[in-house]
Coordinates of C-alpha atoms and ligand atoms in Angstrom, one line a residue:
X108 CA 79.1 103.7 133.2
X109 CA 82.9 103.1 133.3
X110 CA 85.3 105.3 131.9
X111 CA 88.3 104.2 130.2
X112 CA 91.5 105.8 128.6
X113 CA 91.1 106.3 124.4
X114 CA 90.2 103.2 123.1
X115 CA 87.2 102.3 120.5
X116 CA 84.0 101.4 121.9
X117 CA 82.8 98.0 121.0
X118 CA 80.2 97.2 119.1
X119 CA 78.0 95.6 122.1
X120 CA 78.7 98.8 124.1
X121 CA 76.2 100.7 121.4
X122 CA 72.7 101.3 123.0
X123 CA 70.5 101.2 119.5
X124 CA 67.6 100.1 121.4
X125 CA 67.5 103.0 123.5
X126 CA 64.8 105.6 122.3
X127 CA 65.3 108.4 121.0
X128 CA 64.1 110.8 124.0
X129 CA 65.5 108.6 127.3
X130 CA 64.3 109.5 130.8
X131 CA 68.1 108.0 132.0
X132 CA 66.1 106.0 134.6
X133 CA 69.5 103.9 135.1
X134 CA 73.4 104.5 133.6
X135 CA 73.7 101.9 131.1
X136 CA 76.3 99.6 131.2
X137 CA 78.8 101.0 128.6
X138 CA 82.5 102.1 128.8
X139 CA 82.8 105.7 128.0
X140 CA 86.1 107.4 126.4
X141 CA 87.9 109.8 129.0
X142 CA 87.8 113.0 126.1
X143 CA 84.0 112.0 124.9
X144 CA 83.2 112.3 129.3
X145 CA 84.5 115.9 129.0
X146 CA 83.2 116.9 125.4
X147 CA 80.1 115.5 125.5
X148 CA 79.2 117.0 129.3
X149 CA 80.5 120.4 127.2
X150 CA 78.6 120.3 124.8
X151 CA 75.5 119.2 126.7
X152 CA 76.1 122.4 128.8
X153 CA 76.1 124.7 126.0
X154 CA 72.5 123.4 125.4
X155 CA 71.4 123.7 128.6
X156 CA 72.9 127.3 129.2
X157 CA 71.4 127.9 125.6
X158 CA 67.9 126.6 127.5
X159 CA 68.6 128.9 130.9
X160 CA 69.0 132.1 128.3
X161 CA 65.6 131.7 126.3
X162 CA 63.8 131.2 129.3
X163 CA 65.2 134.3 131.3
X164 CA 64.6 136.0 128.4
X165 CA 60.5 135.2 128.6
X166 CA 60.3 132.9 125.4
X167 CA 56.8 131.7 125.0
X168 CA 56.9 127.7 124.9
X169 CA 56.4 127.5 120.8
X170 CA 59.6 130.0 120.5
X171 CA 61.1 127.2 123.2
X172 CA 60.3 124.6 120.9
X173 CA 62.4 125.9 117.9
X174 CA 65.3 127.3 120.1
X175 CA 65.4 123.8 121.8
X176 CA 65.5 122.0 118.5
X177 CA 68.0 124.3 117.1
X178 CA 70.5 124.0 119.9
X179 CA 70.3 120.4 119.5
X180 CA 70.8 120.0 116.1
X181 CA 74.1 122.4 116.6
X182 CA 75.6 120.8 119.6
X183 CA 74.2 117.4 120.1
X184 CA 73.7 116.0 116.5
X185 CA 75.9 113.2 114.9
X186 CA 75.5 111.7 112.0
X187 CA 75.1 108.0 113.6
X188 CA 71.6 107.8 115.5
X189 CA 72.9 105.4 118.0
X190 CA 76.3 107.1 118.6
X191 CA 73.8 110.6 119.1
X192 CA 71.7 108.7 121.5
X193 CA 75.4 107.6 123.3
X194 CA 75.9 110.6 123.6
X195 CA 72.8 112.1 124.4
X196 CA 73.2 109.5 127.7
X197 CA 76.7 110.1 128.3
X198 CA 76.5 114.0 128.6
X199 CA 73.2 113.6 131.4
X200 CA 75.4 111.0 133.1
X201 CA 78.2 113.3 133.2
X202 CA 76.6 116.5 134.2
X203 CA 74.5 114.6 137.0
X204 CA 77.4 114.0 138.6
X205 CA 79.4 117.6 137.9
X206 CA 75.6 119.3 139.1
X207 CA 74.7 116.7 142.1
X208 CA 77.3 118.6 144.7
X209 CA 75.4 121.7 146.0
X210 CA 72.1 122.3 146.6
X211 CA 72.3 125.5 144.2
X212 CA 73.5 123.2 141.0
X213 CA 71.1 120.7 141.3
X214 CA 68.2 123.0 141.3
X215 CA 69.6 124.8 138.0
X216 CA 70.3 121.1 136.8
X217 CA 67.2 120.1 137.5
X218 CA 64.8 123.1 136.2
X219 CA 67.0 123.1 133.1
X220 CA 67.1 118.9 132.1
X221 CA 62.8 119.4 133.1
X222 CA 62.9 122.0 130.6
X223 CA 64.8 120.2 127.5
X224 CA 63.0 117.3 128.0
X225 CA 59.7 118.9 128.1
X226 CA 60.5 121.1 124.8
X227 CA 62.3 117.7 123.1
X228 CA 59.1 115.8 124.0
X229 CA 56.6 118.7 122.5
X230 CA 58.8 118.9 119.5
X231 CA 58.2 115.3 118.7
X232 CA 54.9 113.8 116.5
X233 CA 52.0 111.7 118.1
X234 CA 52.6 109.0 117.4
X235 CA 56.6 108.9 118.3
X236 CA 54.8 110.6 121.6
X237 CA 53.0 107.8 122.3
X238 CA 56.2 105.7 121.9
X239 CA 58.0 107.3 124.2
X240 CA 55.5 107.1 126.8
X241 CA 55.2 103.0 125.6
X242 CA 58.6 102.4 126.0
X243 CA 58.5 103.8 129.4
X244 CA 56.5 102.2 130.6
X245 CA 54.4 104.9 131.9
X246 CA 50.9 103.4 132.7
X247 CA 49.0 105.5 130.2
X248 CA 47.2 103.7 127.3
X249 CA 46.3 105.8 124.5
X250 CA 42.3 105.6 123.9
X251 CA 41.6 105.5 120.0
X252 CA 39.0 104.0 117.8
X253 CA 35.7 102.8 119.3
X254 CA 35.8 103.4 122.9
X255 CA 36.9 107.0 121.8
X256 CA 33.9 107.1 119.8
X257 CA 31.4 106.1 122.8
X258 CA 33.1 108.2 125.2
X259 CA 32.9 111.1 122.5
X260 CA 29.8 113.2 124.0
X261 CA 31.5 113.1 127.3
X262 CA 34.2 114.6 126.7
X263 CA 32.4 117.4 124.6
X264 CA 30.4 118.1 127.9
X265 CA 34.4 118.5 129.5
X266 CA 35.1 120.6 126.6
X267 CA 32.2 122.9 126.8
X268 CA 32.8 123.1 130.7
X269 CA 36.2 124.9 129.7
X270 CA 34.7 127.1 127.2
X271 CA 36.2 124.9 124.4
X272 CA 34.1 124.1 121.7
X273 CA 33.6 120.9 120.6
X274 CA 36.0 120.7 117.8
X275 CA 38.2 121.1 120.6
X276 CA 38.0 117.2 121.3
X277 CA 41.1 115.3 120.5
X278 CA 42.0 112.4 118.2
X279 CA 43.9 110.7 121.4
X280 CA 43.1 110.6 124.7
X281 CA 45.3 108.7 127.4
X282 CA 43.6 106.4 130.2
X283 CA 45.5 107.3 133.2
X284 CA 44.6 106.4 137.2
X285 CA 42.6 109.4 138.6
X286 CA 45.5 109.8 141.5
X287 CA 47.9 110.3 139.3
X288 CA 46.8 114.1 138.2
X289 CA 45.0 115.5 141.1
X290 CA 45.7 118.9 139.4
X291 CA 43.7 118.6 135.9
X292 CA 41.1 116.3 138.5
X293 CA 40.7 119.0 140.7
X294 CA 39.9 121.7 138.5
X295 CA 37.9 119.4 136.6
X296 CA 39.9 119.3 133.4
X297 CA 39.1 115.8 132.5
X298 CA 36.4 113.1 132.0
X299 CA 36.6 110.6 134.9
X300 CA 35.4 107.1 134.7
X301 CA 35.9 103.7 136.7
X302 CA 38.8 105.3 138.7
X303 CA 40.4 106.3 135.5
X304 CA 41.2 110.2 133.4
X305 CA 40.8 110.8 130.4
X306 CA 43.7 112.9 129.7
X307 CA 43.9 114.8 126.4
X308 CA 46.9 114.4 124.0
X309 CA 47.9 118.0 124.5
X310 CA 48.1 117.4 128.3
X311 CA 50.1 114.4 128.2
X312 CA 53.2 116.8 127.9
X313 CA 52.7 118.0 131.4
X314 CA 52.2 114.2 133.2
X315 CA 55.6 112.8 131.4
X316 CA 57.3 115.9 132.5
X317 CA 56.3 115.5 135.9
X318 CA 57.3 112.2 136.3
X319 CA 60.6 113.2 134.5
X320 CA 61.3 115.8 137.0
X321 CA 60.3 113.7 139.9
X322 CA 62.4 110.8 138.7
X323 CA 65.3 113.2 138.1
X324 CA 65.1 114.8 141.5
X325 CA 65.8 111.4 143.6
X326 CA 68.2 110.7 140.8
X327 CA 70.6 113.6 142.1
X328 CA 70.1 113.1 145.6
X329 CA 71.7 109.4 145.6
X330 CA 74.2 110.6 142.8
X331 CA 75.0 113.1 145.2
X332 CA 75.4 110.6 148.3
X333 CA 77.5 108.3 145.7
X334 CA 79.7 111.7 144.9
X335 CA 80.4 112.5 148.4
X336 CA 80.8 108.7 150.0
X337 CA 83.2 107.2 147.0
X338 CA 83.2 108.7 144.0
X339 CA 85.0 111.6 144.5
X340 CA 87.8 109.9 146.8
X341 CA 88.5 107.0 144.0
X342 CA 88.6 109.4 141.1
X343 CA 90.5 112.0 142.8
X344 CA 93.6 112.3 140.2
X345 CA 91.0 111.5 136.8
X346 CA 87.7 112.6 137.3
X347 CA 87.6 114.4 140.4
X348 CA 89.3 117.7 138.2
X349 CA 87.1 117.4 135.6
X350 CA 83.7 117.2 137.3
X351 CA 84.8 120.1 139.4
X352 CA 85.6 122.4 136.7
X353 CA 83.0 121.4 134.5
X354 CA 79.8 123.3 136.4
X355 CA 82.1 127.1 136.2
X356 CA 83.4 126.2 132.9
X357 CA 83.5 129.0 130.3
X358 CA 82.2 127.8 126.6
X359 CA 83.7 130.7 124.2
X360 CA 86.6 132.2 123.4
X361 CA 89.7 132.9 126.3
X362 CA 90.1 135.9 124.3
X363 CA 94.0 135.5 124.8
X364 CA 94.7 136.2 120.9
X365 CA 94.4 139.6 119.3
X366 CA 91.4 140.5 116.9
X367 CA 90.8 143.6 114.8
X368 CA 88.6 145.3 117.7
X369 CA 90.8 144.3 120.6
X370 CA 94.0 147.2 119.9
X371 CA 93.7 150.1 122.6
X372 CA 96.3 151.8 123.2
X373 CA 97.1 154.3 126.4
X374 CA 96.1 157.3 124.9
X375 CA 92.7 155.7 124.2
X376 CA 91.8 154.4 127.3
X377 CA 90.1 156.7 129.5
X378 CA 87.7 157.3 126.3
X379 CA 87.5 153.9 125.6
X380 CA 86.7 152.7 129.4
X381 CA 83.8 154.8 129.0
X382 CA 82.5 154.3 125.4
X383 CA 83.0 150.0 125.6
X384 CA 84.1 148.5 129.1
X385 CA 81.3 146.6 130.6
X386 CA 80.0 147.7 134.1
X387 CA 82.6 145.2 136.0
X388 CA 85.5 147.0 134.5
X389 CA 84.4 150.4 134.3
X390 CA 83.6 150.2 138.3
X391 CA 87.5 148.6 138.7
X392 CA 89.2 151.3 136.2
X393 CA 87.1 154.6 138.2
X394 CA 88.4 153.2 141.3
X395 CA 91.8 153.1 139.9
X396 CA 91.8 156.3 138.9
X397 CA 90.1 157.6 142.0
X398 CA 92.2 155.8 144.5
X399 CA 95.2 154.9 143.1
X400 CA 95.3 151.5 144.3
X401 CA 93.5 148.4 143.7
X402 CA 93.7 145.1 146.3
X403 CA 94.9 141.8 144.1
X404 CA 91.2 140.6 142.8
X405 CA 91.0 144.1 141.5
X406 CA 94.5 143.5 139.5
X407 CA 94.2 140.3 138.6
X408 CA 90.4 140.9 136.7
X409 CA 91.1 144.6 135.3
X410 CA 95.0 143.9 134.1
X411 CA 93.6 140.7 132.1
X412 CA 90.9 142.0 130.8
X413 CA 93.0 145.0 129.4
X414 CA 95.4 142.4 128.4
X415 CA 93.0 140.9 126.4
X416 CA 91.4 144.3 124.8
X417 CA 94.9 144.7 123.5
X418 CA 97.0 146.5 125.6
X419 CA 100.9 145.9 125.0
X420 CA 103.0 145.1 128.1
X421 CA 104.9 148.1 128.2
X422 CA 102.0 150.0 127.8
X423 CA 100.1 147.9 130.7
X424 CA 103.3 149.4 133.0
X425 CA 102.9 152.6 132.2
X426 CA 99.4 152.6 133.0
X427 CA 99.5 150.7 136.5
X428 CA 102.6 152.9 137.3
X429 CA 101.0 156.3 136.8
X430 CA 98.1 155.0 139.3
X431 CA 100.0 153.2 141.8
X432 CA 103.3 155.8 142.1
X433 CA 100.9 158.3 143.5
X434 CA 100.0 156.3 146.2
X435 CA 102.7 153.6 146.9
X436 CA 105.8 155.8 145.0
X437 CA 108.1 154.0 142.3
X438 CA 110.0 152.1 144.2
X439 CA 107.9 149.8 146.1
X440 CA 105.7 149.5 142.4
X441 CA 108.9 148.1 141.0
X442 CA 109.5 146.0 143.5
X443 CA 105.9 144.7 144.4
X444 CA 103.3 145.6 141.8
X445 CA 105.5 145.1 138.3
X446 CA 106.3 141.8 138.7
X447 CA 103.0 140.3 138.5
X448 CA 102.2 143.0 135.6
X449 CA 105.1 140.9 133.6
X450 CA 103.8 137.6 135.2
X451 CA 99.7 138.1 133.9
X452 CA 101.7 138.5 130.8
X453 CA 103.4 135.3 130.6
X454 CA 106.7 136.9 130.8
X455 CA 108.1 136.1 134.6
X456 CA 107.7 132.5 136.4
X457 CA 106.2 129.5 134.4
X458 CA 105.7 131.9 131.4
X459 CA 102.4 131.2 131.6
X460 CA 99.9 133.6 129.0
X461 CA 97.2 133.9 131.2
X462 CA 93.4 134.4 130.4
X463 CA 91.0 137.1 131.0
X464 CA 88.6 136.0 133.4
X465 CA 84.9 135.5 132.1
X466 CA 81.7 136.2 133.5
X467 CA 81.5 133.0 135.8
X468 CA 84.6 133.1 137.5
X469 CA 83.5 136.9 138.0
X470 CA 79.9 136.7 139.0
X471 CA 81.5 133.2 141.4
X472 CA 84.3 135.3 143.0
X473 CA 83.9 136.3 146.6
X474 CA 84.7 140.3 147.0
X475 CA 85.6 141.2 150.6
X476 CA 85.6 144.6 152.4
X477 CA 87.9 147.2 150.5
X478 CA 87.7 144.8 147.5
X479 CA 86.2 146.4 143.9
X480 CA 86.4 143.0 141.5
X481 CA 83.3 141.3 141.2
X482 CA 80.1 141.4 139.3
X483 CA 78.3 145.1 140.0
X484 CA 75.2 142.9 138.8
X485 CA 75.2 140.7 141.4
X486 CA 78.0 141.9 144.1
X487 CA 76.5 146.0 144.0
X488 CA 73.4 147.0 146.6
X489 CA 70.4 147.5 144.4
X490 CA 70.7 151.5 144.7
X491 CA 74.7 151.4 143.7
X492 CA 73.6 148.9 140.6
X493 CA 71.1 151.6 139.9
X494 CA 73.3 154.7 140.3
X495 CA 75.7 153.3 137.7
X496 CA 72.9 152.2 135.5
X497 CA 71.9 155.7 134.9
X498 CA 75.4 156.9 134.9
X499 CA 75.4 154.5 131.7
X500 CA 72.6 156.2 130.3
X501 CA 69.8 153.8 131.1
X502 CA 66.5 154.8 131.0
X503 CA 64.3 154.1 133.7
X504 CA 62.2 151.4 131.6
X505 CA 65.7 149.9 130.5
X506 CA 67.0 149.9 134.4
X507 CA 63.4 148.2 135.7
X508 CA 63.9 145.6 132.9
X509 CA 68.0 145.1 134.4
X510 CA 66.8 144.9 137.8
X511 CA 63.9 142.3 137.0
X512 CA 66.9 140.0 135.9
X513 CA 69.1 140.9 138.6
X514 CA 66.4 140.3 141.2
X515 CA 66.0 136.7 139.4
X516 CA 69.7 136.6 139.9
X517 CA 70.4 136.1 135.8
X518 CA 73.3 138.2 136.2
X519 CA 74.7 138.1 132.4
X520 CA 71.0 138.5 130.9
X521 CA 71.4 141.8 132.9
X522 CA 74.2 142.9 131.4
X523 CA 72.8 141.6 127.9
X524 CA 70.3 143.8 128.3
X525 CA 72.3 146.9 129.5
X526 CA 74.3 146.3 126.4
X527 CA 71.1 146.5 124.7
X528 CA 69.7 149.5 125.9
X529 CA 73.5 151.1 125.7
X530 CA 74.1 150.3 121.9
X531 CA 70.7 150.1 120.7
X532 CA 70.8 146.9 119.2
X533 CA 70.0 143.4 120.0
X534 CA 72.6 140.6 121.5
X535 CA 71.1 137.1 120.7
X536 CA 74.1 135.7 121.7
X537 CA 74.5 137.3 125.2
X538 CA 77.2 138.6 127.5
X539 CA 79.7 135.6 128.7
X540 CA 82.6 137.6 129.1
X541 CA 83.8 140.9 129.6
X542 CA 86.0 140.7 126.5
X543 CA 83.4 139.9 124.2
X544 CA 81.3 142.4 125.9
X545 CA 84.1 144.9 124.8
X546 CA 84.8 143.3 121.1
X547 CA 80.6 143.5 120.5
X548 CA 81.1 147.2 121.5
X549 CA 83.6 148.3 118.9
X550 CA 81.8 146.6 116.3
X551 CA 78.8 148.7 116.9
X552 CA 80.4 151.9 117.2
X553 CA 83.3 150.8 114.2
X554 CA 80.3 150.4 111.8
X555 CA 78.5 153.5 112.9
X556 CA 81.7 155.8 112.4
X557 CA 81.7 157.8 109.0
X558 CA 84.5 156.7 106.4
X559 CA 86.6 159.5 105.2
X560 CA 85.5 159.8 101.9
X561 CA 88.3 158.4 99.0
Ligands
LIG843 FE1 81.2 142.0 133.8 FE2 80.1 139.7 132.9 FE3 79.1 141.0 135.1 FE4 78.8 142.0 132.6 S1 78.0 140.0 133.4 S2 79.4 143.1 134.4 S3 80.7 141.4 131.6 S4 81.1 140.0 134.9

C-alpha cells in the first residue's frame, strides 16, 4: 500500500474482485490518499470502539450481530461497493500499523478485528458463507446433495449424542481434515470419517474465525518488526504523527464551543461540582478546595474542563485565586499561576483555544506522588474507588457492577454505569469525555426541573 498526496485513484487501483468480507491476508497493491489513510483508520476505530462497548457491556452474540451491522452501515458504508471494500482494506491496513507498537494495542486490536469479523461473517447468508470460505481458500468443501443424504443417519447418531434431536441435522455440512478442530473432535461434536469432520454449518463460524485470528496474530508481529526496523524512521515527518496519534485519538466533540447546558457560572459551582461533575473532576475540585493547591496535571485537566462547562475567563480567575491566595498569597498567583489561566484560554502565547482533555488522554496520563489528575476508575486503590462511589450514592449492587468493569479495566463503561446508577437512566452512547459526562447531566436534571407555570 503506498500513500500519496491528494490525487484520484486510478481506475486499476480499484480492488472489485476483492470479496466482500476480506481476511487482509496481504496489502494490496493500491496507492492510498494521505486524508482517506487518516479518515478511513477513524472511522474504522469508531467501529471497533463501538465493538469493545457492546461486548463490555455483556451483549449476547445475536444483539452483536445487529450492533455490528449497524455500526457498519453508519461508519463504513459508501455508496460504491468497490470504493466500501477500499476502504474497508484501507482502514485494517492503517490501524495494523497504528495498533502493531505495544504489546497492549495489539491484543485490543486483535480481540476487537476477531470480533467484527466473526459478527460480519454470522451476519452474512449461506450461501455468501460458503463464498467466503471458497474464495479463501480455506480447505473446507461444503457437503450437499447425495453424499449428505448417505451420511444422513450418522450424523443423527452425533446429534442425538448432544441431546439434539434429529431435526437438528443441517442442510450443509463442511468436510474439513480431522487435525484441523481437535476441539469439536475431542468432545465428540462431529461425525469423523476417512481422516475427515463433518463440521456443521453453524460451526463453521468458529473454524474461519480461528484461522482469522491466527492469521491476524503473525500479521501484527511482522507489521510490528517492519514499524520498528523502517517504517517509522522513513515516515517520520508524514506518517509517523499520524499513526502515533491515531491509537489515543478522541472521536466526539472537543467541546471547545458553548452549548445550552455548558453556562456555569461561580456562584453555581460548588452545587453544580456535586450535582454533574464526573468522578475525575469532582476528586480534583475537593482537593482544591481542601488544599488550596493543585500540581500542573491537576490545573491543566480541571481548568479545561471548567473551561469547557462554560466558565468565563474572569470568572476562571476568580475561582483559582480564591483557592491558591490562601496558600501561595496574591502575588506569587499573579505572577505564577494566572498566566497559564489566560494561556488555557487562548489569550497569552500562541493564542491557542485549547481543548478539555477526554477520557483517553485521562485514563493514559501518568499521576505521580502528590498528583490528583487522572482517572479515579483506574488511577484510585479499589477501597478509595469505593469510598467515592458511595459518596455518590451508589448502591452496593450498582458499585459491584462498577468494580466488575474496573477489575476488567473498561474504565469508561465504569463511569457509564455510575452515571447510570446516578441519574437513573440509560447511556447507550457512553462516557468519552468528562464534558459530555457533564452536558448528559444537565439534560437529565434540566428536563426533570418543574417549569414555573405561565
Ligand atoms: Fe473522568 Fe472519563 Fe474517567 Fe469518567 S471515565 S472519571 S469522565 S476520565
Amino acid at each position: 500500500m503506498e500513500v500519496i498526496r491528494t490525487q484520484k485513484r486510478t481506475a486499476s487501483n480499484d480492488i472489485v474482485s476483492t470479496p466482500t468480507l476480506p481476511l487482509y491476508l496481504t496489502a494490496p497493491p493500491m496507492e492510498v490518499r494521505l486524508e482517506e489513510f487518516e479518515l478511513f483508520a477513524i472511522d474504522r476505530l469508531r467501529v471497533l470502539k463501538g465493538v469493545s462497548d457492546g461486548l463490555a457491556r455483556g451483549r449476547n452474540p445475536n444483539e452483536m450481530d445487529d450492533l455490528v451491522d449497524t455500526l457498519w452501515k453508519e461508519h463504513m458504508r459508501l455508496p460504491d461497493v468497490s470504493e466500501m471494500i477500499n476502504k474497508d482494506i484501507i482502514s485494517h491496513f492503517v490501524l495494523r500499523l497504528v495498533y502493531c507498537r505495544s504489546d497492549e494495542l495489539k491484543k485490543w486490536f486483535l480481540s476487537m478485528e476477531t470480533a467484527l469479523f466473526r459478527h460480519r461473517f454470522r451476519i452474512k447468508k449461506i450461501e455468501e458463507q460458503r463464498v467466503i470460505v471458497g474464495e479463501f481458500g480455506l480447505p473446507y468443501k461444503a457437503v450437499i446433495g447425495a453424499e449428505l443424504e448417505s451420511l444422513k443417519e450418522r450424523l443423527v447418531l452425533v446429534a442425538r449424542s448432544l441431546c439434539q434431536t434429529s431435526s437438528d441435522v443441517e442442510n450443509i455440512y463442511y468436510k474439513v481434515p480431522f487435525e484441523e478442530v481437535p476441539d469439536l473432535v475431542a468432545t465428540r461434536r462431529v461425525l469423523l470419517q476417512k481422516g475427515y469432520a463433518f463440521v456443521a454449518g453453524s460451526q463453521l463460524v468458529s473454524l474461519v474465525v480461528t484461522q482469522f485470528r491466527s492469521h491476524l496474530s503473525k500479521a501484527l508481529i511482522l507489521t510490528n518488526r517492519k514499524w520498528t526496523t523502517t517504517i517509522r524512521e522513513r515516515e517520520k515527518d508524514r506518517l509517523t504523527p499520524i499513526v502515533e496519534a491515531l491509537s489515543t485519538s478522541y472521536l466526539g466533540p472537543d467541546y471547545t464551543q458553548s452549548s445550552e447546558y455548558a453556562d456555569i457560572s461561580l456562584k453555581d459551582i460548588d452545587q453544580v461540582s456535586k450535582s454533574s461533575f464526573p468522578l475525575c473532576m469532582r476528586h480534583l475540585f475537593e482537593k482544591l478546595r481542601e488544599d488550596h493547591h493543585l500540581k500542573h496535571g491537576g490545573r491543566m485537566q480541571l481548568g479545561l474542563f471548567l473551561k469547557g462547562v462554560g466558565l468565563k475567563l474572569d470568572d476562571a480567575l476568580a475561582f483559582w485565586r480564591e483557592e491558591f491566595t490562601k496558600k501561595v498569597g496574591s502575588e506569587r498567583f499573579d505572577k505564577e499561576y494566572a498566566y497559564a489561566i489566560r494561556h488555557n484560554y487562548g489569550k497569552e502565547g500562541k493564542r491557542t483555544d485549547y481543548t478539555p482533555y477526554a477520557c483517553s488522554k485521562i485514563i493514559t496520563s501518568a499521576p505521580g506522588a502528590g498528583d490528583h489528575h487522572g482517572c479515579p476508575y483506574r488511577h484510585f486503590s479499589e477501597d478509595n474507588l469505593k469510598a467515592a462511589l458511595s459518596r455518590m450514592g451508589l448502591s452496593s449492587r450498582g458499585m459491584e457492577d462498577v468494580m466488575d468493569k474496573v477489575r476488567n479495566r473498561h474504565y469508561q463503561l465504569a463511569c457509564t454505569l455510575t452515571f447510570e446508577a446516578v441519574y437513573g437512566t440509560s447511556c447507550d452512547t457512553g462516557i468519552n469525555h468528562p464534558n459530555q459526562y457533564f452536558e448528559e447531566s444537565q439534560k437529565i436534571l434540566k428536563s426533570k426541573t418543574p417549569t414555573a407555570p405561565v
